[in-house]
Amino acid sequence: MKTILIISKLTKNVELMADFLQKQGYNTIKAYSYKDLDKILIDPHFDIAFLDIAGYDKNIWDYCKKLKLLNKPFYVLSSCNNPKIKEESLTRGAKGVIVKPIVIKEFLAIIQSLLR
Amino acid sequence: MKKHAKREKLSSGIKGLDEILSGGFLESNSYLITGGPGNGKTTFCLHFLEEGSKNGEPCLFITLGEKEEQIRKNAGKLGLKLENVHFLDLSPSSKFFIEMEYYDIFSPAEVEREPVTQAIKEKVEALKPKRVVIDSMTHFRYLATDVFQFRRQVLSFLRFLTENGATVLFTAEASVEAPDSDLRFLADGIIELSFSEIGRQLEVKKYRGSEYLSGQHYYEIKNGCGIVVFPRLLPTEKKININFEKLSSGIPEIDELLYGGIESGTVTIISGPSGTGKTTLGLQFIKEASGRGERSVVYTFEESVEKIVERALSINIPIKNMIDKGTLEIKKIEPLIYTPYSFAQLVKEDVEKRNTKIVMIDSTSGYKLSVRGAEITTHLHALCKYLNNQGVTVFLPTEIKKITGEFQIAQEDISYLADNVIILRYIEIKGELRRAIGVLKKRLGDFEKNLREFQITKYGIKVGEPLKNMRNILSGAPSFIEET
């Protein structure tokens, strides 16, 4: 079974996405803080990641780099369609940016393409 | 062919509304209660549930906005008893403001719809409510991905409730950005609540499967009793046979002017400047009616009851005896408190419940204040026509501003309402200010065309012989006709 890492400062966002992904048959790992991420990235047991950048400082881009170095495909989640965020995300190795709220069908298609 | 059983009607629980709805809401139908903020949509719906709970019916209030606790508290202030009304509180808790509850990753339609639907389904299946209120349906708009989905969801939701035996009232918050036009098509009936300068207005816009009283009605929201509706008066309702019997004034000379008196069930304008004796003349007719054992009501918009009593006693009208006997009631009406509709309701109750035969509205100028800038003629017309059809005799003392000079019946265009017009005028004879009385119109018969002198003395009204030796009396400055 494939495992997906979910990173967000908003507890409800993490819970909702985890519930949804579990219903779709995926395992999930949850991270809320840099501390959680540091632990997870020491021994990474996940296939892909979704990183909701809302509420984090600019250090979040370093974690994007780490994910890239670990060769883990990931998407950045943003609450607005901002070209600057898109540029930063792609530069740091993100496969793309998803603007919230997520459209379920589109989201499922992205997961499948990342896991292929 | 399958025969449909006659569908039961459920009382709205609102005083006056069932009259408009021909008995109430048709069972297993759904009704939209719409209007801006502060118009009393929630209170309206609570009456419906309170009425059901009084009859032992299971009643459910589904709230998506206001908290149950707050609704119960506000209802208590209005005197509504909701102890047996069940609530399903789907309003957001205060926790939503802190991060634990806030989310933005999926749309509310994806996240909330399922748990909300499940909660409603479980409650309805467990309670089997006969009456359901949804306050407000507008919230479901945010749980649908698009307009089509919203329409389908609402339709299906209403069907689920009505198929489970419920009669449903649902509110909607219409705005320019989110109009409720789609909900209007889905409901079996629409009641619109609004606010105007005159007061709170209610109008039935749609009512499938039943008759209703169209047009605008007024309502009030009062502490202690909640909403009270005043259905607009229909001149045609409950017409009774009137014999147009002549009512004497008790003053032979006035009866001579009127060729016997005024006919019962007619409207009489008593027109004249301030102080000419309009109220006194009306009271004279009422005194005679009292002698016949008939009940009269004087609605005084200007003078206090005490002043009228004092004034009547000083001119030999035994007003206290009339009041004690129950043949006269004087009601002080504050025009800025009463609307034309609440006043009409008061008059209607006096006529239908207390068998009132004569009504005096003193005066039309005071009544005009209660109309608050709207057309006085329409309201007065409806009221007078209703009273006529009930066989009630109406006196309308009407003040004209000009003391003498250019002739005028009334300040407003209300003279067409009158079956009879009696005029009282000031005249100046040899430097002395005196009064004259005359009849200008009598729809149901002939009358004397002369003017006579009119006096108010401590012994009562005195009317003289016809003023045949004078001319230009209505100018206020008559001259004597010299005999040839």
XYZ file of C-alpha atoms in Angstrom:
600
model
C 0.000 0.000 0.000
C 1.335 3.424 -0.962
C 2.001 5.992 1.746
C 1.394 9.728 1.474
C 2.921 12.386 3.715
C 0.571 15.274 4.598
C 2.079 18.484 5.937
C -0.078 21.370 7.201
C -0.222 23.688 10.208
C -4.016 23.396 10.284
C -4.966 20.259 12.221
C -8.359 20.056 10.530
C -6.751 20.192 7.081
C -4.448 17.287 7.929
C -7.295 15.248 9.443
C -9.637 15.850 6.516
C -7.018 14.918 3.936
C -5.900 11.859 5.914
C -9.523 10.646 6.204
C -10.045 11.172 2.515
C -6.831 9.409 1.462
C -7.431 6.493 3.811
C -10.883 6.033 2.242
C -9.114 5.901 -1.124
C -6.866 3.094 0.159
C -3.654 4.953 0.993
C -1.598 5.026 4.163
C -0.878 8.460 5.546
C 1.773 10.096 7.670
C 0.879 13.427 9.323
C 3.188 16.353 10.000
C 2.167 19.652 11.586
C 5.486 21.277 12.489
C 9.146 21.424 11.418
C 9.879 19.189 14.380
C 7.486 16.528 13.044
C 9.057 16.871 9.591
C 12.603 16.559 10.930
C 11.700 13.243 12.559
C 9.929 11.907 9.493
C 12.695 12.893 7.083
C 15.382 11.044 9.078
C 13.912 7.752 7.940
C 11.390 8.558 5.210
C 8.749 5.854 4.712
C 6.439 7.559 2.270
C 6.077 7.681 -1.487
C 4.743 11.157 -2.177
C 3.918 14.298 -0.167
C 1.450 17.184 -0.112
C 2.746 20.292 1.605
C 0.278 22.985 2.648
C 2.531 26.027 3.036
C -0.061 28.244 4.795
C 1.215 29.480 8.147
C 4.864 28.444 7.730
C 7.815 30.839 7.445
C 10.368 30.887 4.613
C 12.210 27.910 6.126
C 9.539 25.749 4.557
C 11.435 26.101 1.274
C 14.410 24.278 2.855
C 12.118 21.333 3.568
C 11.031 21.411 -0.054
C 14.679 21.077 -1.031
C 15.081 18.157 1.398
C 12.094 16.373 -0.164
C 13.653 16.887 -3.586
C 17.002 15.547 -2.378
C 15.230 12.488 -0.995
C 13.679 12.038 -4.423
C 10.141 12.209 -3.029
C 7.649 13.722 -5.488
C 5.536 16.396 -3.845
C 2.966 19.095 -4.552
C 2.662 22.414 -2.754
C -0.826 23.456 -1.584
C -1.576 27.166 -1.516
C -4.673 29.168 -0.715
C -4.056 31.560 -3.599
C -2.920 31.408 -7.181
C 0.249 33.414 -6.638
C 2.986 33.365 -9.388
C 5.689 33.998 -6.783
C 4.677 30.918 -4.756
C 4.484 28.898 -7.953
C 8.004 30.001 -8.948
C 9.471 29.276 -5.487
C 7.759 25.886 -5.349
C 8.895 24.724 -8.768
C 12.446 25.998 -8.164
C 12.602 23.920 -4.977
C 11.491 20.763 -6.731
C 7.697 20.699 -6.417
C 5.854 18.963 -9.239
C 3.279 21.708 -9.149
C 1.028 23.905 -7.008
C -2.569 23.032 -6.122
C -4.810 25.940 -5.148
C -7.178 25.240 -2.251
C -9.925 24.184 -1.951
C -8.913 21.019 -3.720
C -11.119 19.650 -6.475
C -11.421 15.970 -5.596
C -11.300 14.545 -9.139
C -8.260 16.606 -10.032
C -6.569 15.633 -6.762
C -7.053 11.911 -7.377
C -5.618 12.274 -10.870
C -2.533 14.058 -9.469
C -1.944 11.318 -6.860
C -2.141 8.643 -9.521
C 0.266 10.509 -11.800
C 2.741 11.038 -8.933
C 2.651 7.382 -7.940
C 3.090 6.093 -11.495
C -60.790 6.600 -10.098
C -58.764 7.059 -6.929
C -60.274 9.629 -4.605
C -57.917 11.980 -2.778
C -58.735 12.521 0.860
C -59.153 16.169 1.799
C -55.837 17.374 3.178
C -55.730 18.639 6.695
C -54.633 22.192 7.426
C -52.256 22.973 10.234
C -52.787 26.145 12.174
C -49.901 28.601 11.883
C -50.194 29.474 15.564
C -50.051 33.173 14.621
C -53.037 35.321 15.549
C -54.689 36.574 12.369
C -52.596 34.541 9.918
C -54.907 31.535 9.580
C -57.581 33.915 8.315
C -55.237 34.906 5.465
C -54.244 31.283 4.802
C -57.844 30.005 4.759
C -57.245 27.943 7.883
C -53.498 27.361 7.898
C -50.724 25.452 6.113
C -51.633 22.422 4.012
C -50.120 19.319 5.586
C -47.092 17.745 3.887
C -46.386 20.910 1.922
C -43.299 23.076 2.183
C -43.386 26.842 2.590
C -40.704 29.460 2.121
C -40.670 32.287 4.668
C -38.530 34.990 3.152
C -37.486 38.518 4.079
C -34.610 40.703 5.142
C -32.860 40.632 8.502
C -34.991 41.587 11.492
C -38.327 40.841 9.871
C -39.140 38.003 12.271
C -38.709 34.947 10.044
C -37.447 32.784 12.908
C -40.185 33.982 15.269
C -42.764 33.298 12.569
C -41.552 29.695 12.320
C -41.376 29.243 16.087
C -45.091 30.053 16.376
C -45.769 27.223 13.930
C -43.815 24.763 16.073
C -45.255 26.016 19.361
C -48.753 25.459 17.984
C -47.843 21.905 16.979
C -46.266 21.115 20.329
C -49.439 22.335 22.077
C -51.335 19.677 20.117
C -48.820 17.020 21.122
C -47.300 16.821 17.625
C -43.570 16.052 17.356
C -41.922 19.277 16.144
C -38.360 19.827 14.958
C -36.372 23.028 14.507
C -33.212 22.604 12.412
C -30.942 25.570 12.979
C -27.900 26.244 10.835
C -27.291 29.801 11.988
C -28.426 30.819 15.465
C -27.632 28.621 18.442
C -30.454 26.633 20.062
C -29.812 28.297 23.412
C -30.137 31.763 21.889
C -33.309 30.860 19.989
C -34.960 29.498 23.141
C -33.934 32.592 25.092
C -35.352 34.995 22.478
C -38.525 32.924 22.146
C -39.010 33.080 25.902
C -38.915 36.890 25.788
C -41.669 36.851 23.183
C -43.766 34.537 25.331
C -43.344 31.458 23.140
C -43.232 28.106 24.899
C -40.825 25.715 23.206
C -40.301 23.125 25.961
C -41.658 20.320 23.780
C -40.008 21.474 20.550
C -36.975 19.412 19.497
C -33.892 21.133 18.116
C -31.160 19.954 15.784
C -28.414 22.501 16.236
C -26.090 22.472 13.215
C -24.769 25.970 13.812
C -20.983 26.335 14.039
C -19.552 26.195 17.543
C -17.146 28.805 18.897
C -14.381 26.209 18.401
C -14.574 26.927 14.710
C -12.624 30.134 15.276
C -9.602 28.317 16.576
C -7.418 26.269 14.293
C -8.700 22.917 15.506
C -11.922 23.397 13.534
C -10.893 25.695 10.714
C -10.109 24.139 7.354
C -9.671 25.263 3.781
C -8.268 22.213 2.067
C -11.621 21.023 0.710
C -14.727 23.074 -0.033
C -17.499 23.059 2.620
C -19.642 21.216 0.094
C -17.188 18.289 0.174
C -16.671 18.310 3.927
C -19.960 19.329 5.562
C -22.688 17.997 3.327
C -22.424 14.389 4.360
C -22.359 14.845 8.153
C -25.141 17.464 7.978
C -27.323 15.200 5.843
C -26.624 12.252 8.123
C -27.505 14.225 11.265
C -30.802 15.402 9.744
C -31.661 11.930 8.469
C -31.056 10.327 11.864
C -33.073 12.983 13.726
C -36.030 12.869 11.336
C -36.153 9.074 11.315
C -36.009 8.939 15.110
C -38.517 11.746 15.804
C -40.913 11.406 12.835
C -41.817 15.119 13.149
C -45.176 16.441 11.930
C -43.810 19.967 11.723
C -40.273 20.905 10.674
C -38.574 24.280 10.413
C -35.249 24.802 8.608
C -33.594 28.092 9.518
C -32.189 28.848 7.065
C -32.120 26.945 3.804
C -29.657 29.538 2.462
C -26.874 27.752 4.389
C -27.322 24.701 2.175
C -26.325 26.862 -0.777
C -22.744 26.803 0.558
C -22.853 23.029 0.833
C -23.578 22.602 -2.859
C -20.940 22.755 -5.555
C -23.189 24.611 -7.996
C -26.725 25.942 -8.488
C -27.931 22.737 -10.111
C -26.684 20.637 -7.192
C -28.252 23.052 -4.718
C -31.637 22.831 -6.420
C -31.473 19.033 -6.514
C -30.398 18.826 -2.885
C -33.146 21.143 -1.612
C -35.820 19.416 -3.655
C -34.709 16.022 -2.459
C -34.404 17.227 1.150
C -37.930 18.693 1.127
C -39.309 15.513 -0.411
C -37.570 13.413 2.244
C -39.227 15.487 4.977
C -42.715 15.695 3.468
C -42.706 11.997 2.515
C -41.970 11.318 6.169
C -45.192 13.160 7.064
C -43.812 16.592 7.901
C -45.146 20.006 6.968
C -42.116 22.202 6.423
C -41.420 25.896 6.838
C -38.006 27.051 5.705
C -36.479 30.482 5.792
C -34.209 32.129 3.256
C -31.957 35.140 3.459
C -32.271 36.825 0.096
C -29.721 39.395 -1.011
C -28.612 40.934 -4.281
C -25.572 38.616 -4.368
C -27.583 35.511 -3.482
C -31.234 35.882 -4.471
C -33.682 33.207 -3.348
C -35.463 32.949 -6.701
C -34.576 29.253 -7.107
C -36.077 28.410 -3.714
C -39.275 30.205 -4.717
C -39.856 27.647 -7.456
C -39.290 24.727 -5.104
C -41.687 25.765 -2.345
C -45.439 25.063 -2.363
C -46.026 28.452 -0.825
C -44.179 31.699 -0.204
C -44.787 34.206 2.557
C -42.788 37.396 2.239
C -42.059 39.556 5.282
C -40.912 43.128 4.788
C -40.717 46.470 6.487
C -42.127 49.800 5.318
C -42.691 53.235 6.809
C -46.196 52.216 7.934
C -44.936 49.077 9.632
C -44.180 45.401 9.112
C -45.840 43.931 6.047
C -46.702 40.360 5.144
C -47.751 39.081 1.741
C -48.570 35.608 0.494
C -46.839 35.337 -2.875
C -47.707 31.742 -3.684
C -50.001 29.188 -2.075
C -50.433 25.920 -3.939
C -53.647 23.984 -3.408
C -55.551 26.490 -1.337
C -57.248 29.851 -1.417
C -55.680 32.742 0.452
C -56.258 36.405 1.124
C -54.056 38.230 -1.375
C -52.505 41.654 -0.960
C -50.481 43.221 1.791
C -51.272 42.654 5.431
C -49.567 44.116 8.446
C -48.064 42.470 11.483
C -46.416 43.393 14.735
C -43.902 41.600 16.945
C -44.641 42.154 20.604
C -42.971 40.953 23.762
C -45.236 38.512 25.504
C -47.230 37.405 22.478
C -44.863 37.298 19.502
C -46.273 37.970 16.044
C -49.802 39.310 15.569
C -51.076 39.643 11.994
C -53.727 42.125 10.929
C -55.383 40.855 7.745
C -56.425 43.621 5.407
C -60.135 44.322 5.477
C -62.113 43.118 2.527
C -65.200 45.268 1.912
C -67.073 42.288 0.496
C -66.621 39.918 3.398
C -69.679 38.825 5.389
C -72.160 41.265 3.880
C -75.341 41.441 5.925
C -78.806 42.660 4.982
C -79.250 46.308 5.848
C -82.705 47.898 6.136
C -81.446 51.523 5.973
C -83.740 52.476 8.829
C -83.658 56.229 9.518
C -81.787 57.198 12.674
C -83.071 60.294 14.383
C -80.667 62.813 15.880
C -83.103 63.585 18.673
C -83.135 67.249 17.573
C -86.309 67.872 15.552
C -84.719 70.639 13.437
C -81.750 68.451 12.447
C -84.156 65.638 11.569
C -86.090 68.148 9.441
C -82.859 69.044 7.639
C -82.264 65.343 7.015
C -85.907 64.583 6.185
C -86.186 62.236 9.132
C -82.587 61.369 9.982
C -79.656 59.544 8.489
C -79.972 55.984 7.260
C -78.341 53.198 9.291
C -75.356 51.537 7.639
C -74.249 54.735 5.930
C -71.147 56.940 6.205
C -71.645 60.535 7.298
C -68.946 63.173 7.048
C -69.464 65.995 9.518
C -67.374 68.744 8.007
C -66.390 71.983 9.648
C -63.609 74.125 11.038
C -62.212 73.600 14.499
C -64.688 74.244 17.319
C -67.900 74.181 15.284
C -69.263 71.126 17.144
C -68.510 68.175 14.872
C -67.838 65.719 17.720
C -70.817 67.061 19.665
C -73.121 66.510 16.697
C -71.839 62.950 16.314
C -72.355 62.349 20.041
C -75.932 63.617 19.675
C -76.708 60.795 17.224
C -74.926 58.360 19.552
C -77.012 59.591 22.506
C -80.184 58.733 20.579
C -78.768 55.327 19.630
C -78.002 54.724 23.284
C -81.651 55.431 24.075
C -82.559 52.653 21.650
C -80.095 50.361 23.448
C -77.612 50.323 20.569
C -73.884 50.214 21.229
C -71.546 52.868 19.822
C -67.771 53.301 19.913
C -65.937 56.603 19.560
C -62.290 56.272 18.505
C -60.660 59.500 19.538
C -57.341 60.264 17.863
C -56.926 63.748 19.238
C -58.826 64.509 22.425
C -58.504 62.519 25.637
C -61.443 60.430 26.836
C -61.743 62.650 29.920
C -62.079 65.806 27.835
C -64.792 64.321 25.655
C -66.706 63.134 28.720
C -66.361 66.524 30.402
C -67.432 68.368 27.282
C -70.455 66.104 26.707
C -71.593 66.468 30.312
C -71.386 70.269 30.039
C -73.888 70.231 27.175
C -76.382 67.858 28.740
C -75.312 64.619 27.031
C -75.475 61.936 29.770
C -72.291 60.333 28.584
C -71.383 58.668 31.897
C -74.747 56.868 31.982
C -74.218 55.765 28.401
C -70.773 54.382 29.273
C -72.098 52.700 32.435
C -74.961 51.159 30.477
C -72.457 49.765 27.999
C -74.020 51.586 25.050
C -70.966 53.783 24.570
C -67.270 53.144 24.671
C -64.678 55.833 24.006
C -61.259 54.573 22.987
C -58.205 56.780 22.847
C -56.143 55.859 19.808
C -52.526 56.907 19.603
C -52.026 57.310 15.835
C -48.278 56.845 16.016
C -48.693 53.479 17.725
C -51.546 52.104 15.674
C -51.198 51.319 11.975
C -54.284 51.491 9.739
C -54.333 47.680 9.900
C -54.108 47.273 13.651
C -56.751 49.974 13.994
C -58.995 48.197 11.474
C -58.573 44.984 13.474
C -59.626 46.791 16.645
C -62.734 48.185 14.934
C -63.505 44.781 13.435
C -63.413 43.127 16.857
C -65.685 45.808 18.310
C -68.175 45.300 15.512
C -68.133 41.521 15.269
C -67.612 40.548 18.886
C -69.400 43.373 20.710
C -72.245 44.123 18.319
C -71.357 47.772 17.771
C -73.898 49.684 15.669
C -72.344 53.152 15.414
C -68.679 53.997 14.954
C -67.262 57.526 15.125
C -63.656 58.046 13.995
C -62.718 61.374 15.538
C -61.208 62.711 13.418
C -60.079 61.884 9.887
C -57.030 64.140 10.430
C -55.985 62.020 13.413
C -56.607 58.855 11.426
C -54.400 60.236 8.665
C -51.476 60.290 11.096
C -51.770 56.524 11.573
C -51.451 56.066 7.802
C -48.010 57.720 8.036
C -47.791 59.349 4.664
C -49.634 56.646 2.702
C -52.866 57.284 0.834
C -55.581 57.878 3.452
C -58.429 57.337 0.967
C -57.539 53.666 0.311
C -57.428 52.734 3.987
C -60.494 54.715 4.965
C -62.385 53.372 1.965
C -61.671 49.745 2.972
C -62.669 50.400 6.576
C -65.867 52.304 5.743
C -66.972 49.780 3.123
C -66.412 46.954 5.569
C -68.443 48.797 8.229
C -71.211 49.578 5.729
C -71.469 45.918 4.783
C -71.776 45.097 8.466
C -74.691 47.541 8.756
C -72.676 49.859 10.982
C -73.365 53.595 10.819
C -70.171 55.625 10.564
C -69.543 59.229 11.554
C -66.392 60.920 10.302
C -65.848 64.322 11.896
C -63.584 66.058 9.378
C -61.807 69.292 10.048
C -61.310 71.917 7.401
C -58.670 74.544 7.995
C -60.436 77.589 6.644
C -62.684 79.242 9.235
C -64.712 81.088 6.615
C -64.455 81.828 2.915
C -63.867 79.375 0.052
C -66.049 76.299 0.484
C -64.472 72.927 1.131
C -65.840 69.593 2.475
C -62.572 67.984 3.577
C -58.829 68.542 3.364
C -58.415 65.123 1.743
C -60.281 63.651 -1.177
C -62.570 61.559 1.024
C -65.946 63.122 0.291
C -66.774 60.388 -2.214
C -66.782 57.908 0.701
C -69.695 59.707 2.304
C -73.327 58.809 1.840
C -74.193 61.937 3.780
C -72.350 65.212 4.249
C -73.385 67.538 7.052
C -71.588 70.871 7.110
C -70.991 73.117 10.089
C -69.710 76.590 9.313
C -68.881 79.796 11.125
C -70.797 82.849 10.003
C -70.387 86.403 11.051
C -73.548 88.401 11.624
C -73.287 91.994 12.794
C -69.774 91.397 14.179
C -70.826 88.276 16.097
C -69.388 84.835 15.316
C -72.160 82.272 15.016
C -72.523 78.769 13.576
C -74.637 77.347 10.752
C -75.583 73.767 9.891
C -76.627 72.390 6.528
C -76.809 69.180 4.567
C -74.828 68.936 1.372
C -75.385 65.363 0.319
C -77.684 62.487 1.167
C -77.279 59.545 -1.128
C -80.375 57.631 -0.061
C -82.958 60.402 -0.109
C -83.822 64.038 -0.333
C -82.953 66.646 2.285
C -83.662 70.251 3.182
C -81.500 72.648 1.173
C -81.608 75.471 3.740
C -78.949 76.392 6.227
C -79.957 76.827 9.833
C -78.317 78.393 12.817
C -76.547 75.849 15.041
C -75.889 76.490 18.717
C -74.293 74.484 21.475
C -75.742 75.410 24.847
C -75.595 73.962 28.331
C -78.989 72.399 27.592
C -77.683 70.720 24.464
C -77.704 71.430 20.731
C -80.173 74.030 19.518
C -80.935 74.435 15.835
C -82.948 77.371 14.562
C -85.367 77.944 11.701
C -84.020 78.019 8.101
C -81.938 81.122 7.417
C -84.160 82.194 4.544
C -83.573 85.913 4.893
C -79.818 85.671 4.268
C -77.579 85.023 1.321
C -73.858 84.196 0.835
C -73.952 82.317 4.118
C -71.194 79.865 3.068
C -68.869 82.762 2.353
C -68.849 83.289 6.094
C -70.064 86.870 5.741
C -73.748 86.628 4.800
C -75.933 89.586 4.013
C -79.612 90.029 4.712
C -82.050 89.863 1.832
C -84.145 92.966 1.922
C -87.854 92.248 1.652
C -89.555 94.000 -1.258
